[in-house]
PDB file of C-alpha atoms and ligand atoms in Angstrom:
ATOM      1  CA  UNK F   1       0.000   0.000   0.000  1.00  0.00           C
ATOM      2  CA  UNK F   2       1.256   3.469  -0.902  1.00  0.00           C
ATOM      3  CA  UNK F   3       2.545   5.557   1.997  1.00  0.00           C
ATOM      4  CA  UNK F   4       2.484   8.718  -0.070  1.00  0.00           C
ATOM      5  CA  UNK F   5      -0.652  10.036   1.627  1.00  0.00           C
ATOM      6  CA  UNK F   6      -0.038   8.966   5.199  1.00  0.00           C
ATOM      7  CA  UNK F   7       0.235  11.953   7.557  1.00  0.00           C
ATOM      8  CA  UNK F   8       3.116  11.649  10.005  1.00  0.00           C
ATOM      9  CA  UNK F   9       3.227  13.980  12.995  1.00  0.00           C
ATOM     10  CA  UNK F  10       6.861  14.911  13.623  1.00  0.00           C
ATOM     11  CA  UNK F  11       5.875  16.237  17.075  1.00  0.00           C
ATOM     12  CA  UNK F  12       8.631  18.888  16.849  1.00  0.00           C
ATOM     13  CA  UNK F  13       6.416  21.943  16.852  1.00  0.00           C
ATOM     14  CA  UNK F  14       4.045  20.883  19.636  1.00  0.00           C
ATOM     15  CA  UNK F  15       4.639  24.050  21.702  1.00  0.00           C
ATOM     16  CA  UNK F  16       3.972  26.320  18.732  1.00  0.00           C
ATOM     17  CA  UNK F  17       0.849  24.303  18.009  1.00  0.00           C
ATOM     18  CA  UNK F  18      -0.490  24.581  21.550  1.00  0.00           C
ATOM     19  CA  UNK F  19       0.039  28.334  21.550  1.00  0.00           C
ATOM     20  CA  UNK F  20      -2.258  28.637  18.541  1.00  0.00           C
ATOM     21  CA  UNK F  21      -5.172  26.969  20.301  1.00  0.00           C
ATOM     22  CA  UNK F  22      -7.906  29.132  21.695  1.00  0.00           C
ATOM     23  CA  UNK F  23      -9.336  27.199  24.585  1.00  0.00           C
ATOM     24  CA  UNK F  24     -10.520  30.110  26.695  1.00  0.00           C
ATOM     25  CA  UNK F  25     -13.296  32.558  25.870  1.00  0.00           C
ATOM     26  CA  UNK F  26     -10.859  35.443  26.422  1.00  0.00           C
ATOM     27  CA  UNK F  27      -8.572  34.075  23.671  1.00  0.00           C
ATOM     28  CA  UNK F  28     -11.278  34.255  21.016  1.00  0.00           C
ATOM     29  CA  UNK F  29     -11.710  37.300  18.762  1.00  0.00           C
ATOM     30  CA  UNK F  30     -14.867  39.299  19.585  1.00  0.00           C
ATOM     31  CA  UNK F  31     -16.823  38.042  16.574  1.00  0.00           C
ATOM     32  CA  UNK F  32     -16.197  34.407  17.571  1.00  0.00           C
ATOM     33  CA  UNK F  33     -17.219  34.656  21.225  1.00  0.00           C
ATOM     34  CA  UNK F  34     -20.774  33.522  20.483  1.00  0.00           C
ATOM     35  CA  UNK F  35     -19.403  30.137  19.427  1.00  0.00           C
ATOM     36  CA  UNK F  36     -17.863  29.699  22.895  1.00  0.00           C
ATOM     37  CA  UNK F  37     -21.362  29.661  24.383  1.00  0.00           C
ATOM     38  CA  UNK F  38     -22.101  26.692  22.110  1.00  0.00           C
ATOM     39  CA  UNK F  39     -18.981  24.732  23.040  1.00  0.00           C
ATOM     40  CA  UNK F  40     -20.858  21.753  24.542  1.00  0.00           C
ATOM     41  CA  UNK F  41     -23.027  21.606  21.426  1.00  0.00           C
ATOM     42  CA  UNK F  42     -19.879  21.313  19.349  1.00  0.00           C
ATOM     43  CA  UNK F  43     -18.304  18.658  21.584  1.00  0.00           C
ATOM     44  CA  UNK F  44     -20.046  17.165  24.606  1.00  0.00           C
ATOM     45  CA  UNK F  45     -16.556  16.227  25.859  1.00  0.00           C
ATOM     46  CA  UNK F  46     -15.285  19.784  25.475  1.00  0.00           C
ATOM     47  CA  UNK F  47     -14.004  19.968  29.057  1.00  0.00           C
ATOM     48  CA  UNK F  48     -11.861  16.860  28.617  1.00  0.00           C
ATOM     49  CA  UNK F  49      -9.428  18.913  26.501  1.00  0.00           C
ATOM     50  CA  UNK F  50     -10.785  19.486  23.011  1.00  0.00           C
ATOM     51  CA  UNK F  51      -8.338  21.289  20.695  1.00  0.00           C
ATOM     52  CA  UNK F  52      -9.622  23.937  18.274  1.00  0.00           C
ATOM     53  CA  UNK F  53      -7.837  26.691  16.374  1.00  0.00           C
ATOM     54  CA  UNK F  54      -9.740  30.021  16.174  1.00  0.00           C
ATOM     55  CA  UNK F  55     -10.844  29.303  12.596  1.00  0.00           C
ATOM     56  CA  UNK F  56     -12.338  25.965  13.612  1.00  0.00           C
ATOM     57  CA  UNK F  57     -14.698  27.522  16.149  1.00  0.00           C
ATOM     58  CA  UNK F  58     -17.125  28.648  13.486  1.00  0.00           C
ATOM     59  CA  UNK F  59     -16.789  25.724  11.110  1.00  0.00           C
ATOM     60  CA  UNK F  60     -17.049  22.655  13.345  1.00  0.00           C
ATOM     61  CA  UNK F  61     -20.316  20.778  12.832  1.00  0.00           C
ATOM     62  CA  UNK F  62     -22.383  20.652  16.057  1.00  0.00           C
ATOM     63  CA  UNK F  63     -22.113  17.174  17.561  1.00  0.00           C
ATOM     64  CA  UNK F  64     -25.832  16.244  17.261  1.00  0.00           C
ATOM     65  CA  UNK F  65     -25.720  17.160  13.549  1.00  0.00           C
ATOM     66  CA  UNK F  66     -22.557  15.073  13.074  1.00  0.00           C
ATOM     67  CA  UNK F  67     -24.252  12.144  14.843  1.00  0.00           C
ATOM     68  CA  UNK F  68     -27.239  12.551  12.542  1.00  0.00           C
ATOM     69  CA  UNK F  69     -24.980  12.275   9.459  1.00  0.00           C
ATOM     70  CA  UNK F  70     -23.244   9.159  10.773  1.00  0.00           C
ATOM     71  CA  UNK F  71     -26.536   7.432  11.671  1.00  0.00           C
ATOM     72  CA  UNK F  72     -28.229   8.487   8.444  1.00  0.00           C
ATOM     73  CA  UNK F  73     -25.340   7.144   6.348  1.00  0.00           C
ATOM     74  CA  UNK F  74     -25.522   3.886   8.298  1.00  0.00           C
ATOM     75  CA  UNK F  75     -29.283   3.683   7.754  1.00  0.00           C
ATOM     76  CA  UNK F  76     -29.078   4.387   4.004  1.00  0.00           C
ATOM     77  CA  UNK F  77     -25.921   2.409   3.297  1.00  0.00           C
ATOM     78  CA  UNK F  78     -25.788  -0.452   5.830  1.00  0.00           C
ATOM     79  CA  UNK F  79     -22.964  -2.190   3.934  1.00  0.00           C
ATOM     80  CA  UNK F  80     -20.869   0.944   4.021  1.00  0.00           C
ATOM     81  CA  UNK F  81     -17.444   0.615   5.648  1.00  0.00           C
ATOM     82  CA  UNK F  82     -15.219   3.588   4.861  1.00  0.00           C
ATOM     83  CA  UNK F  83     -16.022   7.285   4.822  1.00  0.00           C
ATOM     84  CA  UNK F  84     -14.006  10.224   3.500  1.00  0.00           C
ATOM     85  CA  UNK F  85     -14.290  13.486   5.464  1.00  0.00           C
ATOM     86  CA  UNK F  86     -12.891  15.824   2.842  1.00  0.00           C
ATOM     87  CA  UNK F  87     -12.407  18.906   5.062  1.00  0.00           C
ATOM     88  CA  UNK F  88     -11.985  17.337   8.493  1.00  0.00           C
ATOM     89  CA  UNK F  89     -11.285  20.611  10.354  1.00  0.00           C
ATOM     90  CA  UNK F  90     -11.494  19.948  14.103  1.00  0.00           C
ATOM     91  CA  UNK F  91     -12.803  16.422  13.632  1.00  0.00           C
ATOM     92  CA  UNK F  92     -16.475  16.936  14.595  1.00  0.00           C
ATOM     93  CA  UNK F  93     -17.701  14.791  11.706  1.00  0.00           C
ATOM     94  CA  UNK F  94     -14.709  12.441  11.577  1.00  0.00           C
ATOM     95  CA  UNK F  95     -15.248  11.414  15.218  1.00  0.00           C
ATOM     96  CA  UNK F  96     -18.889  10.476  14.704  1.00  0.00           C
ATOM     97  CA  UNK F  97     -18.207   8.628  11.445  1.00  0.00           C
ATOM     98  CA  UNK F  98     -15.449   6.710  13.226  1.00  0.00           C
ATOM     99  CA  UNK F  99     -17.901   5.647  15.940  1.00  0.00           C
ATOM    100  CA  UNK F 100     -20.189   4.026  13.383  1.00  0.00           C
ATOM    101  CA  UNK F 101     -17.884   2.899  10.542  1.00  0.00           C
ATOM    102  CA  UNK F 102     -14.753   0.840  10.019  1.00  0.00           C
ATOM    103  CA  UNK F 103     -12.415   3.559   8.779  1.00  0.00           C
ATOM    104  CA  UNK F 104     -12.489   7.294   8.183  1.00  0.00           C
ATOM    105  CA  UNK F 105     -10.109   9.080   5.818  1.00  0.00           C
ATOM    106  CA  UNK F 106      -9.766  12.554   7.327  1.00  0.00           C
ATOM    107  CA  UNK F 107      -8.319  15.066   4.899  1.00  0.00           C
ATOM    108  CA  UNK F 108      -7.340  18.685   5.444  1.00  0.00           C
ATOM    109  CA  UNK F 109      -4.804  21.117   3.979  1.00  0.00           C
ATOM    110  CA  UNK F 110      -3.915  22.478   7.400  1.00  0.00           C
ATOM    111  CA  UNK F 111      -1.551  20.525   9.669  1.00  0.00           C
ATOM    112  CA  UNK F 112      -3.053  22.127  12.788  1.00  0.00           C
ATOM    113  CA  UNK F 113      -6.521  20.976  11.789  1.00  0.00           C
ATOM    114  CA  UNK F 114      -5.289  17.422  11.312  1.00  0.00           C
ATOM    115  CA  UNK F 115      -3.593  17.493  14.697  1.00  0.00           C
ATOM    116  CA  UNK F 116      -6.811  18.793  16.280  1.00  0.00           C
ATOM    117  CA  UNK F 117      -8.779  16.019  14.592  1.00  0.00           C
ATOM    118  CA  UNK F 118      -6.395  13.310  15.812  1.00  0.00           C
ATOM    119  CA  UNK F 119      -6.249  14.698  19.327  1.00  0.00           C
ATOM    120  CA  UNK F 120     -10.033  15.140  19.554  1.00  0.00           C
ATOM    121  CA  UNK F 121     -10.647  11.688  18.062  1.00  0.00           C
ATOM    122  CA  UNK F 122      -8.369  10.219  20.738  1.00  0.00           C
ATOM    123  CA  UNK F 123     -10.520  11.879  23.428  1.00  0.00           C
ATOM    124  CA  UNK F 124     -13.496  10.036  21.976  1.00  0.00           C
ATOM    125  CA  UNK F 125     -11.467   6.805  21.745  1.00  0.00           C
ATOM    126  CA  UNK F 126     -11.725   6.484  17.960  1.00  0.00           C
ATOM    127  CA  UNK F 127      -8.364   7.787  16.693  1.00  0.00           C
ATOM    128  CA  UNK F 128      -7.238   4.290  15.649  1.00  0.00           C
ATOM    129  CA  UNK F 129      -9.933   4.291  12.966  1.00  0.00           C
ATOM    130  CA  UNK F 130      -8.859   7.643  11.520  1.00  0.00           C
ATOM    131  CA  UNK F 131      -6.465   7.871   8.555  1.00  0.00           C
ATOM    132  CA  UNK F 132      -5.248  11.460   8.369  1.00  0.00           C
ATOM    133  CA  UNK F 133      -4.274  12.881   4.971  1.00  0.00           C
ATOM    134  CA  UNK F 134      -2.693  16.309   4.566  1.00  0.00           C
ATOM    135  CA  UNK F 135      -3.576  17.691   1.160  1.00  0.00           C
ATOM    136  CA  UNK F 136      -4.908  20.912  -0.361  1.00  0.00           C
ATOM    137  CA  UNK F 137      -8.021  19.961  -2.326  1.00  0.00           C
ATOM    138  CA  UNK F 138      -7.513  23.093  -4.417  1.00  0.00           C
ATOM    139  CA  UNK F 139      -4.553  21.220  -5.942  1.00  0.00           C
ATOM    140  CA  UNK F 140      -6.501  18.087  -6.761  1.00  0.00           C
ATOM    141  CA  UNK F 141      -5.869  18.630 -10.459  1.00  0.00           C
ATOM    142  CA  UNK F 142      -2.106  18.114  -9.940  1.00  0.00           C
ATOM    143  CA  UNK F 143      -0.463  14.752 -10.621  1.00  0.00           C
ATOM    144  CA  UNK F 144      -0.347  14.053  -6.870  1.00  0.00           C
ATOM    145  CA  UNK F 145      -4.061  14.935  -6.770  1.00  0.00           C
ATOM    146  CA  UNK F 146      -4.800  12.383  -9.508  1.00  0.00           C
ATOM    147  CA  UNK F 147      -2.975   9.700  -7.536  1.00  0.00           C
ATOM    148  CA  UNK F 148      -4.895  10.687  -4.402  1.00  0.00           C
ATOM    149  CA  UNK F 149      -8.240  10.466  -6.228  1.00  0.00           C
ATOM    150  CA  UNK F 150      -7.348   6.954  -7.324  1.00  0.00           C
ATOM    151  CA  UNK F 151      -6.188   6.012  -3.808  1.00  0.00           C
ATOM    152  CA  UNK F 152      -9.453   7.261  -2.305  1.00  0.00           C
ATOM    153  CA  UNK F 153     -11.602   5.740  -5.043  1.00  0.00           C
ATOM    154  CA  UNK F 154     -10.200   2.319  -4.130  1.00  0.00           C
ATOM    155  CA  UNK F 155     -10.948   2.728  -0.430  1.00  0.00           C
ATOM    156  CA  UNK F 156     -13.917   5.020   0.159  1.00  0.00           C
ATOM    157  CA  UNK F 157     -17.665   4.176   0.000  1.00  0.00           C
ATOM    158  CA  UNK F 158     -19.068   7.640   0.650  1.00  0.00           C
ATOM    159  CA  UNK F 159     -17.720  11.186   0.485  1.00  0.00           C
ATOM    160  CA  UNK F 160     -18.738  13.776   3.064  1.00  0.00           C
ATOM    161  CA  UNK F 161     -17.618  17.384   2.646  1.00  0.00           C
ATOM    162  CA  UNK F 162     -18.226  20.403   4.827  1.00  0.00           C
ATOM    163  CA  UNK F 163     -16.078  22.910   2.928  1.00  0.00           C
ATOM    164  CA  UNK F 164     -15.142  26.465   3.984  1.00  0.00           C
ATOM    165  CA  UNK F 165     -18.006  28.849   3.191  1.00  0.00           C
ATOM    166  CA  UNK F 166     -15.889  31.990   3.551  1.00  0.00           C
ATOM    167  CA  UNK F 167     -16.199  32.505   7.320  1.00  0.00           C
ATOM    168  CA  UNK F 168     -19.122  33.861   9.383  1.00  0.00           C
ATOM    169  CA  UNK F 169     -19.698  36.669   6.841  1.00  0.00           C
ATOM    170  CA  UNK F 170     -21.264  34.119   4.479  1.00  0.00           C
ATOM    171  CA  UNK F 171     -24.597  35.437   5.781  1.00  0.00           C
ATOM    172  CA  UNK F 172     -24.031  38.774   4.015  1.00  0.00           C
ATOM    173  CA  UNK F 173     -25.272  37.112   0.817  1.00  0.00           C
ATOM    174  CA  UNK F 174     -29.065  36.802   0.749  1.00  0.00           C
ATOM    175  CA  UNK F 175     -28.736  33.768  -1.499  1.00  0.00           C
ATOM    176  CA  UNK F 176     -25.363  32.087  -1.121  1.00  0.00           C
ATOM    177  CA  UNK F 177     -23.469  31.721  -4.386  1.00  0.00           C
ATOM    178  CA  UNK F 178     -22.028  28.193  -4.353  1.00  0.00           C
ATOM    179  CA  UNK F 179     -19.166  29.312  -6.546  1.00  0.00           C
ATOM    180  CA  UNK F 180     -17.835  31.044  -3.406  1.00  0.00           C
ATOM    181  CA  UNK F 181     -17.123  27.728  -1.676  1.00  0.00           C
ATOM    182  CA  UNK F 182     -13.427  27.191  -0.988  1.00  0.00           C
ATOM    183  CA  UNK F 183     -11.115  25.954  -2.365  1.00  0.00           C
ATOM    184  CA  UNK F 184     -13.228  24.842  -5.360  1.00  0.00           C
ATOM    185  CA  UNK F 185     -16.543  26.046  -6.734  1.00  0.00           C
ATOM    186  CA  UNK F 186     -19.525  23.706  -6.445  1.00  0.00           C
ATOM    187  CA  UNK F 187     -19.081  22.148  -9.881  1.00  0.00           C
ATOM    188  CA  UNK F 188     -15.379  21.381  -9.486  1.00  0.00           C
ATOM    189  CA  UNK F 189     -15.888  20.194  -5.917  1.00  0.00           C
ATOM    190  CA  UNK F 190     -18.660  17.792  -6.908  1.00  0.00           C
ATOM    191  CA  UNK F 191     -16.790  16.592  -9.978  1.00  0.00           C
ATOM    192  CA  UNK F 192     -13.874  15.509  -7.789  1.00  0.00           C
ATOM    193  CA  UNK F 193     -16.207  13.907  -5.209  1.00  0.00           C
ATOM    194  CA  UNK F 194     -17.892  11.819  -7.916  1.00  0.00           C
ATOM    195  CA  UNK F 195     -14.474  10.588  -9.054  1.00  0.00           C
ATOM    196  CA  UNK F 196     -14.275   8.909  -5.650  1.00  0.00           C
ATOM    197  CA  UNK F 197     -17.847   7.683  -5.104  1.00  0.00           C
ATOM    198  CA  UNK F 198     -21.420   8.092  -6.335  1.00  0.00           C
ATOM    199  CA  UNK F 199     -22.492   8.610  -2.708  1.00  0.00           C
ATOM    200  CA  UNK F 200     -21.792  12.205  -1.829  1.00  0.00           C
ATOM    201  CA  UNK F 201     -23.060  14.497   0.917  1.00  0.00           C
ATOM    202  CA  UNK F 202     -22.242  18.199   1.297  1.00  0.00           C
ATOM    203  CA  UNK F 203     -22.961  20.444   4.284  1.00  0.00           C
ATOM    204  CA  UNK F 204     -23.659  23.891   2.826  1.00  0.00           C
ATOM    205  CA  UNK F 205     -24.915  27.323   3.926  1.00  0.00           C
ATOM    206  CA  UNK F 206     -28.612  27.443   4.791  1.00  0.00           C
ATOM    207  CA  UNK F 207     -29.147  30.072   2.086  1.00  0.00           C
ATOM    208  CA  UNK F 208     -27.444  28.082  -0.693  1.00  0.00           C
ATOM    209  CA  UNK F 209     -28.777  28.744  -4.177  1.00  0.00           C
ATOM    210  CA  UNK F 210     -31.144  25.845  -4.949  1.00  0.00           C
ATOM    211  CA  UNK F 211     -31.282  26.717  -8.646  1.00  0.00           C
ATOM    212  CA  UNK F 212     -27.500  26.455  -8.839  1.00  0.00           C
ATOM    213  CA  UNK F 213     -27.640  23.082  -7.068  1.00  0.00           C
ATOM    214  CA  UNK F 214     -30.210  21.790  -9.489  1.00  0.00           C
ATOM    215  CA  UNK F 215     -28.265  23.054 -12.537  1.00  0.00           C
ATOM    216  CA  UNK F 216     -24.959  21.562 -11.430  1.00  0.00           C
ATOM    217  CA  UNK F 217     -26.637  18.240 -10.607  1.00  0.00           C
ATOM    218  CA  UNK F 218     -28.039  18.058 -14.131  1.00  0.00           C
ATOM    219  CA  UNK F 219     -24.766  19.200 -15.696  1.00  0.00           C
ATOM    220  CA  UNK F 220     -22.864  16.414 -13.953  1.00  0.00           C
ATOM    221  CA  UNK F 221     -25.342  13.833 -15.245  1.00  0.00           C
ATOM    222  CA  UNK F 222     -26.967  13.002 -11.913  1.00  0.00           C
ATOM    223  CA  UNK F 223     -30.728  12.445 -11.882  1.00  0.00           C
ATOM    224  CA  UNK F 224     -31.336  14.375  -8.663  1.00  0.00           C
ATOM    225  CA  UNK F 225     -30.026  15.554  -5.353  1.00  0.00           C
ATOM    226  CA  UNK F 226     -31.897  15.639  -2.070  1.00  0.00           C
ATOM    227  CA  UNK F 227     -31.859  18.614   0.244  1.00  0.00           C
ATOM    228  CA  UNK F 228     -32.440  18.528   3.983  1.00  0.00           C
ATOM    229  CA  UNK F 229     -32.635  21.759   5.930  1.00  0.00           C
ATOM    230  CA  UNK F 230     -30.643  20.964   9.037  1.00  0.00           C
ATOM    231  CA  UNK F 231     -31.661  22.381  12.425  1.00  0.00           C
ATOM    232  CA  UNK F 232     -30.025  22.271  15.808  1.00  0.00           C
ATOM    233  CA  UNK F 233     -31.846  23.450  18.963  1.00  0.00           C
ATOM    234  CA  UNK F 234     -34.546  24.953  16.774  1.00  0.00           C
ATOM    235  CA  UNK F 235     -32.128  27.044  14.682  1.00  0.00           C
ATOM    236  CA  UNK F 236     -31.413  26.432  11.038  1.00  0.00           C
ATOM    237  CA  UNK F 237     -27.674  25.639  10.840  1.00  0.00           C
ATOM    238  CA  UNK F 238     -27.208  24.620   7.236  1.00  0.00           C
ATOM    239  CA  UNK F 239     -28.326  22.608   4.267  1.00  0.00           C
ATOM    240  CA  UNK F 240     -27.400  18.942   3.839  1.00  0.00           C
ATOM    241  CA  UNK F 241     -27.373  17.850   0.208  1.00  0.00           C
ATOM    242  CA  UNK F 242     -27.186  14.198  -0.853  1.00  0.00           C
ATOM    243  CA  UNK F 243     -26.377  12.587  -4.189  1.00  0.00           C
ATOM    244  CA  UNK F 244     -26.756   8.808  -4.610  1.00  0.00           C
ATOM    245  CA  UNK F 245     -29.714   6.449  -5.050  1.00  0.00           C
ATOM    246  CA  UNK F 246     -29.481   5.033  -1.540  1.00  0.00           C
ATOM    247  CA  UNK F 247     -29.991   8.291   0.274  1.00  0.00           C
ATOM    248  CA  UNK F 248     -33.696   7.995   0.981  1.00  0.00           C
ATOM    249  CA  UNK F 249     -35.717   9.064   3.972  1.00  0.00           C
TER     250      UNK F 249
HETATM  251  P1  LIG D 301     -23.175  30.336  11.868  1.00  0.00           P
HETATM  252  O1  LIG D 301     -24.266  30.445  10.889  1.00  0.00           O
HETATM  253  O2  LIG D 301     -21.950  31.158  11.626  1.00  0.00           O
HETATM  254  O3  LIG D 301     -23.632  30.657  13.350  1.00  0.00           O
HETATM  255  O4  LIG D 301     -22.696  28.829  11.978  1.00  0.00           O
HETATM  256  P2  LIG D 301     -25.057  30.564  14.060  1.00  0.00           P
HETATM  257  O5  LIG D 301     -24.844  31.047  15.436  1.00  0.00           O
HETATM  258  O6  LIG D 301     -25.679  29.240  13.959  1.00  0.00           O
HETATM  259  O7  LIG D 301     -25.866  31.593  13.236  1.00  0.00           O
HETATM  260  P3  LIG D 301     -27.015  32.462  13.780  1.00  0.00           P
HETATM  261  O8  LIG D 301     -27.402  33.310  12.606  1.00  0.00           O
HETATM  262  O9  LIG D 301     -28.104  31.509  14.202  1.00  0.00           O
HETATM  263  O10 LIG D 301     -26.439  33.267  14.915  1.00  0.00           O
HETATM  264  C1  LIG D 301     -23.614  27.742  12.126  1.00  0.00           C
HETATM  265  C2  LIG D 301     -22.925  26.462  11.797  1.00  0.00           C
HETATM  266  O11 LIG D 301     -22.632  26.479  10.417  1.00  0.00           O
HETATM  267  C3  LIG D 301     -21.576  26.258  12.481  1.00  0.00           C
HETATM  268  O12 LIG D 301     -21.707  25.648  13.714  1.00  0.00           O
HETATM  269  C4  LIG D 301     -20.887  25.344  11.506  1.00  0.00           C
HETATM  270  O13 LIG D 301     -21.311  24.026  11.701  1.00  0.00           O
HETATM  271  C5  LIG D 301     -21.418  25.822  10.184  1.00  0.00           C
HETATM  272  N1  LIG D 301     -20.508  26.746   9.531  1.00  0.00           N
HETATM  273  C6  LIG D 301     -20.429  28.082   9.672  1.00  0.00           C
HETATM  274  N2  LIG D 301     -19.459  28.561   8.851  1.00  0.00           N
HETATM  275  C7  LIG D 301     -19.086  29.943   8.704  1.00  0.00           C
HETATM  276  C8  LIG D 301     -18.929  27.504   8.172  1.00  0.00           C
HETATM  277  C9  LIG D 301     -17.948  27.373   7.162  1.00  0.00           C
HETATM  278  O14 LIG D 301     -17.310  28.301   6.690  1.00  0.00           O
HETATM  279  N3  LIG D 301     -17.740  26.107   6.708  1.00  0.00           N
HETATM  280  C10 LIG D 301     -18.417  25.044   7.202  1.00  0.00           C
HETATM  281  N4  LIG D 301     -18.174  23.850   6.724  1.00  0.00           N
HETATM  282  N5  LIG D 301     -19.348  25.147   8.149  1.00  0.00           N
HETATM  283  C11 LIG D 301     -19.602  26.362   8.621  1.00  0.00           C
END
């Protein structure tokens, strides 16, 4: 098996890494303080020593939503074994997938995010099921990217992606333009996901442009996608979009 994509933590810069973590409310920038109030929604085991970088505070999927994804995947695809979490961030989704499935490939371009994911997964006792991969999905069209697509295609049954939406200011758009997703626009992102599996789920802004979703689905030759508006504690948090015949509810 190729070792090209295996993430190895050298451990040398641990002190620098720890300094970057914002674990106290006072460490967070003003505009992120509201996420602190939700810390137990993000991770019920927050007080056991969860690691998050400032950027991860606003992009981690709340734990009940992550549990929903894992259970829903299991319900729709009972034979499913391996999941890819394409933008693993702080590991919110990776941890829950790892609780329910055999293996999770957790990919991120940022070393700190991968370290957070591994550390947080260890707190939940599931780190042994997590295969970390450090790679910038914006470079997926490179030759290394082509090899990675092949590697993942051979191992992964379903692709989950909760990509960067552009930070908390995504709400300034009345209807969110899905070409603003990072690091790829919706069409390029989906194209690469479908190279890995026909089962794809994206977590997108609640105001995502439905017309754009429908057009890109048709353009990529898929019969339909299914949209679930996703709430947590009565508040609309985002839109879950599923491609693949087995995603039924
Ligand atoms: P939010 O909409 O910024 O906050 O994030 P809130 O408090 O729910 O909004 P309010 O209007 O009700 O006050 C809600 C959730 O969306 C976060 O917990 C994340 O799960 C997700 N989320 C937010 N952002 C900015 C991102 C992002 O850039 N990428 C991803 N993947 N998820 C995000």
